[in-house]
Amino acid sequence: SAVISQKPSRDICQRGTSLTIQCQVDSQVTMMFWYRQQPGQSLTLIATANQGSEATYESGFVIDKFPISRPNLTFSTLTVSNMSPEDSSIYLCSVLDGYNTGELFFGEGSRLTVL
Amino acid sequence: KQEVTQIPAALSVPEGENLVLNCSFTDSAIYNLQWFRQDPGKGLTSLLLIQSSQREQTSGRLNASLDKSSGRSTLYIAASQPGDSATYLCAVSNFGNEKLTFGTGTRLTIIP
């Protein structure tokens, strides 16, 4: 199984600022995803991070608010821009197993609190 | 649109008991179903993956079953321990779509 590292693990941010979350995988993976988990809620997919091209965003999420980079097959970043208290969530990076089993693995998450 | 439901939302059982967590989904054309565990404020740990062609998977004290025709999966935990306390999430993916649809989870508390 892939080992996924996320940084920061948690942060407290001021309204109006932006924060970039990093996701590093210990092996090359084709599919990387970013999820959001709001307090007391289940996970919602933000976007699929595509290597070498623009991310594919789900309904309700836009690039201006959540710009994503994927410079290679082991690394991705998610930026939460112009934050408001409603952005307080756990943000999770995930990758699809490279052996085509369809198994999804997650990082430890980045817990953001916006004041 | 796939919808995934987990009932109950919370469950408390004494240590040592066997228990069953339930997951139901509306679209039976699934590619696979995955059970995860999430500790408070943490990421998700994959527990079991069941492919659409399989009926069950086992790992240690955990056994997951899949009945596609009825749109149901169960996670059976044998001889529960306090360390099993966590939120358990099920998620399904449909054919032609790598994205997972998550249930809302069952928060399990094992009482010592």
Coordinates of C-alpha atoms in Angstrom, one line a residue:
Chain A
S1 CA 0.0 0.0 0.0
A2 CA 1.1 3.6 -0.7
V3 CA 2.4 5.7 2.2
I4 CA 1.1 9.2 1.9
S5 CA 2.4 12.2 3.8
Q6 CA 0.6 15.5 4.2
K7 CA 1.8 18.8 5.5
P8 CA 0.8 20.7 7.5
S9 CA -1.1 18.3 9.7
R10 CA -3.0 21.2 11.2
D11 CA -3.1 24.9 11.1
I12 CA -5.0 27.9 12.4
C13 CA -5.5 30.6 9.7
Q14 CA -6.9 34.1 9.5
R15 CA -9.8 35.0 7.4
G16 CA -8.8 36.1 3.9
T17 CA -5.5 34.3 3.8
S18 CA -4.5 31.3 1.7
L19 CA -2.8 28.1 2.7
T20 CA -1.2 25.4 0.6
I21 CA -1.3 21.8 1.6
Q22 CA 1.3 19.4 0.3
C23 CA 0.9 15.7 -0.4
Q24 CA 3.8 13.4 -1.0
V25 CA 3.5 9.7 -2.0
D26 CA 6.2 7.1 -1.6
S27 CA 5.6 5.6 -5.0
Q28 CA 4.4 6.8 -8.4
V29 CA 0.6 6.8 -8.7
T30 CA -1.6 7.6 -11.6
M31 CA -4.7 8.9 -9.7
M32 CA -4.5 11.4 -6.9
F33 CA -7.6 13.1 -5.3
W34 CA -8.3 15.8 -2.8
Y35 CA -11.2 15.4 -0.4
R36 CA -12.8 17.7 2.1
Q37 CA -14.4 16.6 5.3
Q38 CA -16.4 19.4 7.1
P39 CA -17.0 19.0 10.8
G40 CA -19.3 16.1 11.5
Q41 CA -19.7 15.3 7.9
S42 CA -18.5 12.6 5.5
L43 CA -16.0 13.1 2.7
T44 CA -16.7 15.2 -0.4
L45 CA -14.4 15.0 -3.4
I46 CA -13.0 18.4 -4.4
A47 CA -11.0 17.4 -7.5
T48 CA -8.8 14.9 -9.3
A49 CA -5.2 16.1 -9.5
N50 CA -4.0 15.3 -13.0
Q51 CA -0.3 15.1 -13.7
G52 CA 0.8 17.7 -16.3
S53 CA -2.6 19.2 -16.8
E54 CA -5.3 21.1 -15.0
A55 CA -7.2 19.4 -12.2
T56 CA -10.7 18.1 -12.8
Y57 CA -13.1 19.7 -10.3
E58 CA -16.3 18.4 -8.9
S59 CA -19.5 20.4 -8.9
G60 CA -19.4 23.2 -6.4
F61 CA -15.6 23.5 -6.4
V62 CA -13.7 25.9 -8.6
I63 CA -10.0 26.4 -9.5
D64 CA -9.9 30.0 -8.2
K65 CA -10.8 28.8 -4.7
F66 CA -8.9 25.5 -4.7
P67 CA -6.0 25.7 -7.1
I68 CA -4.2 22.3 -7.4
S69 CA -0.8 21.4 -8.7
R70 CA 0.5 18.0 -9.8
P71 CA 4.0 18.4 -11.1
N72 CA 4.9 14.7 -11.1
L73 CA 3.5 11.3 -10.2
T74 CA 4.4 11.5 -6.5
F75 CA 3.5 15.0 -5.4
S76 CA 0.5 17.3 -5.4
T77 CA -0.6 20.5 -3.6
L78 CA -4.0 22.0 -2.8
T79 CA -4.3 25.7 -2.0
V80 CA -7.3 26.9 -0.1
S81 CA -7.6 30.6 -1.2
N82 CA -9.2 33.6 0.5
M83 CA -10.3 31.5 3.4
S84 CA -13.4 32.0 5.5
P85 CA -14.6 30.2 8.6
E86 CA -16.7 27.9 6.3
D87 CA -13.5 26.5 5.0
S88 CA -12.6 25.0 8.4
S89 CA -12.3 21.3 7.5
I90 CA -10.0 18.4 7.3
Y91 CA -8.5 18.2 3.8
L92 CA -7.4 14.8 2.7
C93 CA -5.1 13.6 -0.1
S94 CA -5.8 10.2 -1.5
V95 CA -4.3 7.9 -4.1
L96 CA -5.6 5.0 -6.1
D97 CA -3.7 1.7 -5.7
G98 CA -1.3 1.2 -8.6
Y99 CA -2.2 -2.5 -9.0
N100 CA -5.6 -1.7 -10.4
T101 CA -7.5 -3.2 -7.5
G102 CA -9.4 0.1 -7.1
E103 CA -8.3 0.4 -3.5
L104 CA -8.0 4.0 -2.2
F105 CA -5.5 5.1 0.3
F106 CA -5.5 8.3 2.3
G107 CA -3.0 10.6 4.0
E108 CA -3.4 11.7 7.6
G109 CA -5.3 14.8 6.6
S110 CA -4.7 18.5 7.2
R111 CA -7.0 20.0 9.8
L112 CA -7.6 23.7 9.0
T113 CA -9.3 26.1 11.4
V114 CA -10.2 29.5 10.0
L115 CA -10.8 32.3 12.5
Chain B
K1 CA -26.6 9.3 -8.7
Q2 CA -25.2 6.9 -6.2
E3 CA -26.2 7.4 -2.5
V4 CA -24.6 5.6 0.4
T5 CA -26.3 5.3 3.8
Q6 CA -25.0 4.0 7.0
I7 CA -27.2 3.1 9.9
P8 CA -26.9 3.6 12.9
A9 CA -25.0 6.8 13.0
A10 CA -23.6 5.8 16.4
L11 CA -23.3 2.5 18.3
S12 CA -22.0 1.6 21.7
V13 CA -21.3 -1.9 22.8
P14 CA -19.5 -3.6 25.7
E15 CA -16.1 -5.0 25.1
G16 CA -15.9 -8.5 23.9
E17 CA -19.2 -8.5 21.9
N18 CA -19.5 -9.2 18.3
L19 CA -21.1 -6.5 16.2
V20 CA -22.3 -5.6 12.7
L21 CA -22.2 -2.3 10.9
N22 CA -24.5 -1.7 7.9
C23 CA -24.0 0.1 4.6
S24 CA -26.6 0.4 1.9
F25 CA -26.2 1.9 -1.6
T26 CA -28.8 2.8 -4.2
D27 CA -27.0 1.9 -7.5
S28 CA -26.0 -1.7 -7.7
A29 CA -23.7 -1.3 -10.6
I30 CA -20.7 -0.9 -8.4
Y31 CA -17.0 -1.7 -9.2
N32 CA -16.0 -2.2 -5.6
L33 CA -16.9 -1.3 -2.0
Q34 CA -14.4 -0.3 0.6
W35 CA -14.6 0.0 4.4
F36 CA -12.5 2.5 6.2
R37 CA -11.7 3.4 9.8
Q38 CA -11.2 7.0 10.9
D39 CA -10.0 8.1 14.3
P40 CA -10.9 11.5 15.5
G41 CA -9.3 14.3 13.6
K42 CA -7.3 11.8 11.5
G43 CA -7.2 10.4 8.0
L44 CA -8.8 7.2 6.8
T45 CA -7.3 3.8 7.1
S46 CA -8.4 1.2 4.6
L47 CA -9.8 -1.9 6.3
L48 CA -11.2 -4.1 3.5
L49 CA -11.9 -3.9 -0.2
I50 CA -14.5 -6.0 -1.8
Q51 CA -14.6 -6.3 -5.6
S52 CA -18.0 -6.5 -7.3
S53 CA -17.5 -10.1 -8.1
Q54 CA -16.8 -11.1 -4.5
R55 CA -19.2 -11.9 -1.7
E56 CA -16.9 -11.2 1.3
Q57 CA -13.5 -10.4 2.5
T58 CA -11.8 -11.1 5.8
S59 CA -8.9 -9.6 7.7
G60 CA -8.3 -10.7 11.2
R61 CA -11.4 -10.0 13.4
L62 CA -13.0 -8.2 10.5
N63 CA -15.3 -9.7 7.9
A64 CA -17.1 -7.6 5.2
S65 CA -19.9 -9.0 3.0
L66 CA -21.4 -7.7 -0.1
D67 CA -24.9 -8.3 -1.6
K68 CA -25.1 -6.2 -4.8
S69 CA -28.6 -7.3 -5.6
S70 CA -30.0 -5.8 -2.4
G71 CA -27.5 -2.9 -2.3
R72 CA -26.0 -3.9 1.0
S73 CA -22.8 -4.5 2.8
T74 CA -22.0 -5.4 6.3
L75 CA -18.9 -5.1 8.4
Y76 CA -18.7 -7.7 11.1
I77 CA -16.3 -7.1 14.0
A78 CA -15.6 -10.1 16.3
A79 CA -14.7 -9.9 19.9
S80 CA -14.7 -6.1 20.0
Q81 CA -11.9 -4.2 21.9
P82 CA -11.7 -0.6 23.1
G83 CA -9.2 0.1 20.4
D84 CA -11.9 -0.6 17.8
S85 CA -13.6 2.7 18.9
A86 CA -13.6 4.9 15.8
T87 CA -15.8 6.0 13.0
Y88 CA -16.3 3.4 10.3
L89 CA -17.0 4.6 6.7
C90 CA -18.1 2.6 3.7
A91 CA -17.6 3.9 0.2
V92 CA -18.5 2.6 -3.3
S93 CA -17.2 3.2 -6.7
N94 CA -19.2 2.6 -9.9
F95 CA -18.0 1.1 -13.1
G96 CA -16.2 3.6 -15.3
N97 CA -15.7 6.0 -12.4
E98 CA -12.7 5.9 -10.0
K99 CA -14.4 8.3 -7.7
L100 CA -15.8 7.0 -4.4
T101 CA -19.1 7.9 -2.9
F102 CA -18.9 7.9 0.9
G103 CA -21.5 7.1 3.5
T104 CA -21.9 9.3 6.5
G105 CA -20.3 6.8 8.8
T106 CA -21.0 4.9 12.0
R107 CA -19.3 6.1 15.2
L108 CA -18.5 3.1 17.2
T109 CA -17.7 3.1 20.9
I110 CA -16.5 0.0 22.7
I111 CA -17.2 0.2 26.4
P112 CA -14.4 -1.4 28.6

